[in-house]
Amino acid sequence: MDSRGFDSAGRIFSNATEMWAEEIGSTVTVTATTSAAAEVEAAATAAAAGNGGAGEEASGEGKRKEWYSKAIAYWQGVEASTEGVLGGYGCVNDADVKGSDAFLCPLLAERFGTAKRHLVALDCGSGIGRVTKNFLLRHFNEVDLVEPVSHFLEAARENLTGYMDQGEDSHKAANFYCVPLQDFTPEEGRYDVIWIQWCIGQLPDDDFISFFNRAKVGLKPDGFFVLKENIARNGFVLDKVDNSVTRSDQYFRELFKKCGLYILSVKDQKELPKELFAVKMYALVTSQPKIQNSGKRRRPKNSPRMIRS
Ligand code: SAH
């Protein structure tokens, strides 16, 4: 695999370890081998304990805080609208929703059967509630939203209050949590589906792994995650503007292994403008699926898809 990556200023990194060392002072990446789990554990403990002082500096927690605060500052300056959260590509909303419906419907039937049942989802990095409003609320009776940027979450609250919440079979946005994913732990056993779209790139590898491990507890026994995300052709692409990283399919698969997650199904999002990154949807479960989706892996046939400003 080509593990090289580059940033939006054109700088090339020979691997993700080098990039993370620079960005957050971390040695923890998917390229680490046998001691990775222990390192991740150590980094997570350091992060949890990080309240200043020499220990914090030594473990690079100052750099990590900077990484996150720059990202939040970026999103705080973005308009609370569909255009805003989609980086000026509001036009992809319809194709996105159509692709998500086609991906989720068979999985819901397969995992939960066709009999009516009260379904609950969590929308991670929800922004203004675009995914919840246009998609999740049609499939789930309750949707909780988690989003760190308060003006987005307030817009979501306004957009969703009373929305579809009528009649006996009610569908409603239930809880709004103003928290970043690296600090969020869901209520135990509440969710059938945890949907994570266009936000996981904000998390470095170790926080990515810690997040999924905490979030597993939030799933019901047959529950699953869906990760819908931009995909780099190789290695990774670091965006210095919003401090996010776009990972390759292989990079994601290595991270899923480190999280103890299995791919139940994976599909490409169709009908996106050529200049954008490719997008994949992964359904992820916590134990090995009995029947694995045969899903032949297709090579991306398009040229490099770089990206918004
Ligand atoms: N998922 C939404 C929003 C995508 S825009 C949609 O598809 O419409 C990216 C979102 O990630 C923004 O709302 C941004 O505030 C949020 N975000 C940024 N840093 C985050 C973090 N650390 N944890 C969770 N969400 C984050």
PDB file of C-alpha atoms in Angstrom, residues 43-262:
ATOM      1  CA  ALA A  43      -2.621   7.987  24.563  1.00  0.00           C
ATOM      2  CA  ALA A  44      -6.286   7.734  25.550  1.00  0.00           C
ATOM      3  CA  THR A  45      -5.375   7.720  29.237  1.00  0.00           C
ATOM      4  CA  ALA A  46      -3.118  10.723  28.735  1.00  0.00           C
ATOM      5  CA  ALA A  47      -5.909  12.502  26.858  1.00  0.00           C
ATOM      6  CA  ALA A  48      -8.403  11.774  29.631  1.00  0.00           C
ATOM      7  CA  ALA A  49      -5.968  13.029  32.261  1.00  0.00           C
ATOM      8  CA  GLY A  50      -4.836  16.023  30.203  1.00  0.00           C
ATOM      9  CA  ASN A  51      -5.491  18.984  32.449  1.00  0.00           C
ATOM     10  CA  GLY A  52      -2.280  20.954  31.967  1.00  0.00           C
ATOM     11  CA  GLY A  53       1.220  20.759  33.392  1.00  0.00           C
ATOM     12  CA  ALA A  54       4.403  19.021  32.326  1.00  0.00           C
ATOM     13  CA  GLY A  55       2.720  15.666  31.655  1.00  0.00           C
ATOM     14  CA  GLU A  56       0.412  17.343  29.212  1.00  0.00           C
ATOM     15  CA  GLU A  57       3.215  18.956  27.268  1.00  0.00           C
ATOM     16  CA  ALA A  58       5.260  15.786  27.217  1.00  0.00           C
ATOM     17  CA  SER A  59       2.337  13.800  25.787  1.00  0.00           C
ATOM     18  CA  GLY A  60       1.649  16.454  23.147  1.00  0.00           C
ATOM     19  CA  GLU A  61      -1.769  17.281  24.575  1.00  0.00           C
ATOM     20  CA  GLY A  62      -1.188  20.975  23.916  1.00  0.00           C
ATOM     21  CA  LYS A  63      -0.815  20.198  20.213  1.00  0.00           C
ATOM     22  CA  ARG A  64      -3.897  17.997  20.262  1.00  0.00           C
ATOM     23  CA  LYS A  65      -5.947  20.803  21.825  1.00  0.00           C
ATOM     24  CA  GLU A  66      -4.644  23.139  19.143  1.00  0.00           C
ATOM     25  CA  TRP A  67      -5.599  20.627  16.434  1.00  0.00           C
ATOM     26  CA  TYR A  68      -9.184  20.535  17.678  1.00  0.00           C
ATOM     27  CA  SER A  69      -9.571  24.221  18.497  1.00  0.00           C
ATOM     28  CA  LYS A  70      -8.432  25.262  15.023  1.00  0.00           C
ATOM     29  CA  ALA A  71     -11.047  22.936  13.515  1.00  0.00           C
ATOM     30  CA  ILE A  72     -13.812  24.287  15.738  1.00  0.00           C
ATOM     31  CA  ALA A  73     -12.777  27.875  14.952  1.00  0.00           C
ATOM     32  CA  TYR A  74     -13.064  27.019  11.250  1.00  0.00           C
ATOM     33  CA  TRP A  75     -16.598  25.585  11.606  1.00  0.00           C
ATOM     34  CA  GLN A  76     -17.680  28.455  13.860  1.00  0.00           C
ATOM     35  CA  GLY A  77     -17.020  30.744  10.905  1.00  0.00           C
ATOM     36  CA  VAL A  78     -19.189  28.703   8.537  1.00  0.00           C
ATOM     37  CA  GLU A  79     -22.797  29.679   7.799  1.00  0.00           C
ATOM     38  CA  ALA A  80     -25.413  27.397   9.356  1.00  0.00           C
ATOM     39  CA  SER A  81     -26.886  26.239   6.062  1.00  0.00           C
ATOM     40  CA  THR A  82     -26.777  23.227   3.742  1.00  0.00           C
ATOM     41  CA  GLU A  83     -24.275  25.060   1.518  1.00  0.00           C
ATOM     42  CA  GLY A  84     -22.164  25.795   4.593  1.00  0.00           C
ATOM     43  CA  VAL A  85     -21.920  22.255   5.963  1.00  0.00           C
ATOM     44  CA  LEU A  86     -21.379  20.857   2.465  1.00  0.00           C
ATOM     45  CA  GLY A  87     -18.485  23.197   1.699  1.00  0.00           C
ATOM     46  CA  GLY A  88     -20.379  25.042  -1.037  1.00  0.00           C
ATOM     47  CA  TYR A  89     -21.694  21.795  -2.583  1.00  0.00           C
ATOM     48  CA  GLY A  90     -25.311  21.954  -1.450  1.00  0.00           C
ATOM     49  CA  CYS A  91     -26.062  20.424  -4.865  1.00  0.00           C
ATOM     50  CA  VAL A  92     -24.899  16.971  -3.640  1.00  0.00           C
ATOM     51  CA  ASN A  93     -27.633  16.782  -0.992  1.00  0.00           C
ATOM     52  CA  ASP A  94     -30.173  14.907  -3.146  1.00  0.00           C
ATOM     53  CA  ALA A  95     -27.718  12.305  -4.461  1.00  0.00           C
ATOM     54  CA  ASP A  96     -26.348  11.862  -0.946  1.00  0.00           C
ATOM     55  CA  VAL A  97     -29.803  11.197   0.515  1.00  0.00           C
ATOM     56  CA  LYS A  98     -30.696   8.819  -2.330  1.00  0.00           C
ATOM     57  CA  GLY A  99     -27.441   6.886  -1.844  1.00  0.00           C
ATOM     58  CA  SER A 100     -27.947   6.656   1.910  1.00  0.00           C
ATOM     59  CA  ASP A 101     -31.526   5.361   1.482  1.00  0.00           C
ATOM     60  CA  ALA A 102     -30.401   2.676  -0.975  1.00  0.00           C
ATOM     61  CA  PHE A 103     -27.624   1.597   1.399  1.00  0.00           C
ATOM     62  CA  LEU A 104     -29.604   1.591   4.636  1.00  0.00           C
ATOM     63  CA  CYS A 105     -32.987   0.090   3.639  1.00  0.00           C
ATOM     64  CA  PRO A 106     -31.809  -3.487   2.959  1.00  0.00           C
ATOM     65  CA  LEU A 107     -29.651  -3.420   6.082  1.00  0.00           C
ATOM     66  CA  LEU A 108     -32.570  -2.369   8.284  1.00  0.00           C
ATOM     67  CA  ALA A 109     -34.678  -5.227   6.923  1.00  0.00           C
ATOM     68  CA  GLU A 110     -31.836  -7.725   7.281  1.00  0.00           C
ATOM     69  CA  ARG A 111     -30.877  -6.752  10.836  1.00  0.00           C
ATOM     70  CA  PHE A 112     -34.217  -5.784  12.367  1.00  0.00           C
ATOM     71  CA  GLY A 113     -36.805  -7.612  10.228  1.00  0.00           C
ATOM     72  CA  THR A 114     -39.804  -6.043   8.552  1.00  0.00           C
ATOM     73  CA  ALA A 115     -42.174  -5.962  11.557  1.00  0.00           C
ATOM     74  CA  LYS A 116     -42.669  -2.480  12.969  1.00  0.00           C
ATOM     75  CA  ARG A 117     -40.339  -1.697  15.786  1.00  0.00           C
ATOM     76  CA  HIS A 118     -39.301   1.491  17.536  1.00  0.00           C
ATOM     77  CA  LEU A 119     -35.945   2.465  15.996  1.00  0.00           C
ATOM     78  CA  VAL A 120     -33.451   4.950  17.417  1.00  0.00           C
ATOM     79  CA  ALA A 121     -30.438   6.530  15.665  1.00  0.00           C
ATOM     80  CA  LEU A 122     -27.595   8.828  16.590  1.00  0.00           C
ATOM     81  CA  ASP A 123     -26.422  11.449  14.052  1.00  0.00           C
ATOM     82  CA  CYS A 124     -22.731  12.179  14.754  1.00  0.00           C
ATOM     83  CA  GLY A 125     -21.211  15.504  13.736  1.00  0.00           C
ATOM     84  CA  SER A 126     -24.747  16.412  12.742  1.00  0.00           C
ATOM     85  CA  GLY A 127     -24.096  20.022  11.747  1.00  0.00           C
ATOM     86  CA  ILE A 128     -27.450  21.729  11.126  1.00  0.00           C
ATOM     87  CA  GLY A 129     -29.338  18.405  11.159  1.00  0.00           C
ATOM     88  CA  ARG A 130     -29.311  17.958   7.367  1.00  0.00           C
ATOM     89  CA  VAL A 131     -28.895  14.159   7.525  1.00  0.00           C
ATOM     90  CA  THR A 132     -31.451  13.811  10.325  1.00  0.00           C
ATOM     91  CA  LYS A 133     -34.075  15.921   8.571  1.00  0.00           C
ATOM     92  CA  ASN A 134     -33.694  14.617   5.018  1.00  0.00           C
ATOM     93  CA  PHE A 135     -32.988  10.997   5.779  1.00  0.00           C
ATOM     94  CA  LEU A 136     -32.741   9.570   9.302  1.00  0.00           C
ATOM     95  CA  LEU A 137     -36.147  10.768  10.518  1.00  0.00           C
ATOM     96  CA  ARG A 138     -37.884   8.845   7.736  1.00  0.00           C
ATOM     97  CA  HIS A 139     -36.407   5.585   9.052  1.00  0.00           C
ATOM     98  CA  PHE A 140     -36.097   6.123  12.802  1.00  0.00           C
ATOM     99  CA  ASN A 141     -38.643   7.053  15.468  1.00  0.00           C
ATOM    100  CA  GLU A 142     -36.086   8.955  17.491  1.00  0.00           C
ATOM    101  CA  VAL A 143     -32.849  10.592  16.418  1.00  0.00           C
ATOM    102  CA  ASP A 144     -30.295  12.142  18.769  1.00  0.00           C
ATOM    103  CA  LEU A 145     -27.789  14.632  17.431  1.00  0.00           C
ATOM    104  CA  VAL A 146     -24.227  15.228  18.593  1.00  0.00           C
ATOM    105  CA  GLU A 147     -22.378  18.276  17.286  1.00  0.00           C
ATOM    106  CA  PRO A 148     -19.691  20.481  18.909  1.00  0.00           C
ATOM    107  CA  VAL A 149     -20.450  23.777  17.144  1.00  0.00           C
ATOM    108  CA  SER A 150     -23.274  25.490  18.992  1.00  0.00           C
ATOM    109  CA  HIS A 151     -24.637  27.668  16.182  1.00  0.00           C
ATOM    110  CA  PHE A 152     -25.029  24.541  14.011  1.00  0.00           C
ATOM    111  CA  LEU A 153     -26.758  22.627  16.789  1.00  0.00           C
ATOM    112  CA  GLU A 154     -29.095  25.551  17.486  1.00  0.00           C
ATOM    113  CA  ALA A 155     -29.982  25.683  13.780  1.00  0.00           C
ATOM    114  CA  ALA A 156     -30.634  21.924  13.940  1.00  0.00           C
ATOM    115  CA  ARG A 157     -32.934  22.408  16.909  1.00  0.00           C
ATOM    116  CA  GLU A 158     -34.893  25.057  15.002  1.00  0.00           C
ATOM    117  CA  ASN A 159     -34.985  23.007  11.780  1.00  0.00           C
ATOM    118  CA  LEU A 160     -36.223  19.920  13.573  1.00  0.00           C
ATOM    119  CA  THR A 161     -38.588  21.118  16.282  1.00  0.00           C
ATOM    120  CA  GLY A 162     -41.968  19.525  15.637  1.00  0.00           C
ATOM    121  CA  TYR A 163     -40.706  18.057  12.348  1.00  0.00           C
ATOM    122  CA  MET A 164     -42.550  14.789  11.548  1.00  0.00           C
ATOM    123  CA  ASP A 165     -43.497  14.557  15.214  1.00  0.00           C
ATOM    124  CA  GLN A 166     -47.181  13.917  14.644  1.00  0.00           C
ATOM    125  CA  GLY A 167     -49.599  11.055  14.941  1.00  0.00           C
ATOM    126  CA  GLU A 168     -49.149   7.738  16.625  1.00  0.00           C
ATOM    127  CA  ASP A 169     -46.086   6.555  14.753  1.00  0.00           C
ATOM    128  CA  SER A 170     -44.064   9.603  15.682  1.00  0.00           C
ATOM    129  CA  HIS A 171     -40.606  10.397  14.345  1.00  0.00           C
ATOM    130  CA  LYS A 172     -38.729  13.077  16.214  1.00  0.00           C
ATOM    131  CA  ALA A 173     -35.346  14.570  17.026  1.00  0.00           C
ATOM    132  CA  ALA A 174     -35.064  13.696  20.697  1.00  0.00           C
ATOM    133  CA  ASN A 175     -31.761  14.883  22.212  1.00  0.00           C
ATOM    134  CA  PHE A 176     -29.234  17.493  21.134  1.00  0.00           C
ATOM    135  CA  TYR A 177     -25.728  17.086  22.567  1.00  0.00           C
ATOM    136  CA  CYS A 178     -23.234  19.906  22.084  1.00  0.00           C
ATOM    137  CA  VAL A 179     -20.063  17.795  22.407  1.00  0.00           C
ATOM    138  CA  PRO A 180     -17.219  16.773  20.065  1.00  0.00           C
ATOM    139  CA  LEU A 181     -16.968  13.063  19.275  1.00  0.00           C
ATOM    140  CA  GLN A 182     -13.641  12.691  21.076  1.00  0.00           C
ATOM    141  CA  ASP A 183     -15.452  13.601  24.336  1.00  0.00           C
ATOM    142  CA  PHE A 184     -18.762  11.859  23.698  1.00  0.00           C
ATOM    143  CA  THR A 185     -19.952   8.613  25.280  1.00  0.00           C
ATOM    144  CA  PRO A 186     -23.442   7.448  24.290  1.00  0.00           C
ATOM    145  CA  GLU A 187     -26.084   6.121  26.630  1.00  0.00           C
ATOM    146  CA  GLU A 188     -25.754   2.354  26.947  1.00  0.00           C
ATOM    147  CA  GLY A 189     -27.803   0.236  24.524  1.00  0.00           C
ATOM    148  CA  ARG A 190     -29.894   3.120  23.133  1.00  0.00           C
ATOM    149  CA  TYR A 191     -29.153   3.006  19.405  1.00  0.00           C
ATOM    150  CA  ASP A 192     -30.070   0.740  16.498  1.00  0.00           C
ATOM    151  CA  VAL A 193     -27.837   2.737  14.183  1.00  0.00           C
ATOM    152  CA  ILE A 194     -25.034   5.204  14.864  1.00  0.00           C
ATOM    153  CA  TRP A 195     -24.586   7.296  11.709  1.00  0.00           C
ATOM    154  CA  ILE A 196     -21.264   9.134  11.258  1.00  0.00           C
ATOM    155  CA  GLN A 197     -21.058  11.262   8.140  1.00  0.00           C
ATOM    156  CA  TRP A 198     -18.435  13.711   6.939  1.00  0.00           C
ATOM    157  CA  CYS A 199     -16.934  14.398  10.356  1.00  0.00           C
ATOM    158  CA  ILE A 200     -14.650  11.501  11.401  1.00  0.00           C
ATOM    159  CA  GLY A 201     -11.710  13.123   9.571  1.00  0.00           C
ATOM    160  CA  GLN A 202     -11.595  15.632  12.407  1.00  0.00           C
ATOM    161  CA  LEU A 203     -10.363  12.876  14.744  1.00  0.00           C
ATOM    162  CA  PRO A 204      -6.744  11.658  14.810  1.00  0.00           C
ATOM    163  CA  ASP A 205      -6.319   7.861  14.703  1.00  0.00           C
ATOM    164  CA  ASP A 206      -6.125   7.276  18.458  1.00  0.00           C
ATOM    165  CA  ASP A 207      -9.259   9.339  19.175  1.00  0.00           C
ATOM    166  CA  PHE A 208     -10.999   7.614  16.243  1.00  0.00           C
ATOM    167  CA  ILE A 209     -10.306   4.236  17.878  1.00  0.00           C
ATOM    168  CA  SER A 210     -11.291   5.402  21.372  1.00  0.00           C
ATOM    169  CA  PHE A 211     -14.501   6.944  20.026  1.00  0.00           C
ATOM    170  CA  PHE A 212     -15.661   3.749  18.297  1.00  0.00           C
ATOM    171  CA  ASN A 213     -14.788   1.678  21.338  1.00  0.00           C
ATOM    172  CA  ARG A 214     -16.891   3.910  23.604  1.00  0.00           C
ATOM    173  CA  ALA A 215     -19.680   4.177  21.034  1.00  0.00           C
ATOM    174  CA  LYS A 216     -20.050   0.368  20.741  1.00  0.00           C
ATOM    175  CA  VAL A 217     -21.616   0.434  24.191  1.00  0.00           C
ATOM    176  CA  GLY A 218     -24.366   2.679  22.801  1.00  0.00           C
ATOM    177  CA  LEU A 219     -25.516   0.050  20.271  1.00  0.00           C
ATOM    178  CA  LYS A 220     -28.423  -2.357  20.818  1.00  0.00           C
ATOM    179  CA  PRO A 221     -27.499  -6.043  20.323  1.00  0.00           C
ATOM    180  CA  ASP A 222     -28.219  -6.019  16.537  1.00  0.00           C
ATOM    181  CA  GLY A 223     -27.203  -2.409  16.125  1.00  0.00           C
ATOM    182  CA  PHE A 224     -24.554  -1.174  13.722  1.00  0.00           C
ATOM    183  CA  PHE A 225     -22.534   1.857  12.694  1.00  0.00           C
ATOM    184  CA  VAL A 226     -22.642   3.534   9.325  1.00  0.00           C
ATOM    185  CA  LEU A 227     -19.604   5.574   8.398  1.00  0.00           C
ATOM    186  CA  LYS A 228     -20.103   7.689   5.274  1.00  0.00           C
ATOM    187  CA  GLU A 229     -16.921   9.453   4.354  1.00  0.00           C
ATOM    188  CA  ASN A 230     -14.668  10.959   1.706  1.00  0.00           C
ATOM    189  CA  ILE A 231     -11.995   8.561   0.492  1.00  0.00           C
ATOM    190  CA  ALA A 232      -8.459   9.431  -0.598  1.00  0.00           C
ATOM    191  CA  ARG A 233      -7.074   7.444  -3.544  1.00  0.00           C
ATOM    192  CA  ASN A 234      -3.948   6.570  -1.562  1.00  0.00           C
ATOM    193  CA  GLY A 235      -2.628   7.178   1.935  1.00  0.00           C
ATOM    194  CA  PHE A 236      -4.218  10.360   3.203  1.00  0.00           C
ATOM    195  CA  VAL A 237      -4.820  14.041   2.499  1.00  0.00           C
ATOM    196  CA  LEU A 238      -4.502  16.549   5.333  1.00  0.00           C
ATOM    197  CA  ASP A 239      -6.641  19.666   5.041  1.00  0.00           C
ATOM    198  CA  LYS A 240      -4.852  22.460   6.896  1.00  0.00           C
ATOM    199  CA  VAL A 241      -7.866  24.770   6.621  1.00  0.00           C
ATOM    200  CA  ASP A 242     -10.310  22.799   8.777  1.00  0.00           C
ATOM    201  CA  ASN A 243      -7.757  20.402  10.322  1.00  0.00           C
ATOM    202  CA  SER A 244      -9.243  17.215   8.981  1.00  0.00           C
ATOM    203  CA  VAL A 245      -7.723  14.178   7.340  1.00  0.00           C
ATOM    204  CA  THR A 246      -9.191  12.247   4.414  1.00  0.00           C
ATOM    205  CA  ARG A 247      -8.142   8.601   4.617  1.00  0.00           C
ATOM    206  CA  SER A 248      -7.889   5.933   1.934  1.00  0.00           C
ATOM    207  CA  ASP A 249     -10.104   2.831   1.966  1.00  0.00           C
ATOM    208  CA  GLN A 250      -7.137   0.760   3.134  1.00  0.00           C
ATOM    209  CA  TYR A 251      -6.360   3.235   5.936  1.00  0.00           C
ATOM    210  CA  PHE A 252      -9.990   2.995   7.126  1.00  0.00           C
ATOM    211  CA  ARG A 253      -9.939  -0.808   6.986  1.00  0.00           C
ATOM    212  CA  GLU A 254      -6.843  -0.922   9.167  1.00  0.00           C
ATOM    213  CA  LEU A 255      -8.490   1.424  11.656  1.00  0.00           C
ATOM    214  CA  PHE A 256     -11.666  -0.702  11.708  1.00  0.00           C
ATOM    215  CA  LYS A 257      -9.516  -3.710  12.630  1.00  0.00           C
ATOM    216  CA  LYS A 258      -7.950  -1.739  15.464  1.00  0.00           C
ATOM    217  CA  CYS A 259     -11.463  -0.859  16.663  1.00  0.00           C
ATOM    218  CA  GLY A 260     -12.565  -4.525  16.568  1.00  0.00           C
ATOM    219  CA  LEU A 261     -15.156  -3.700  13.900  1.00  0.00           C
ATOM    220  CA  TYR A 262     -16.195  -5.810  10.892  1.00  0.00           C
TER     221      TYR A 262
END
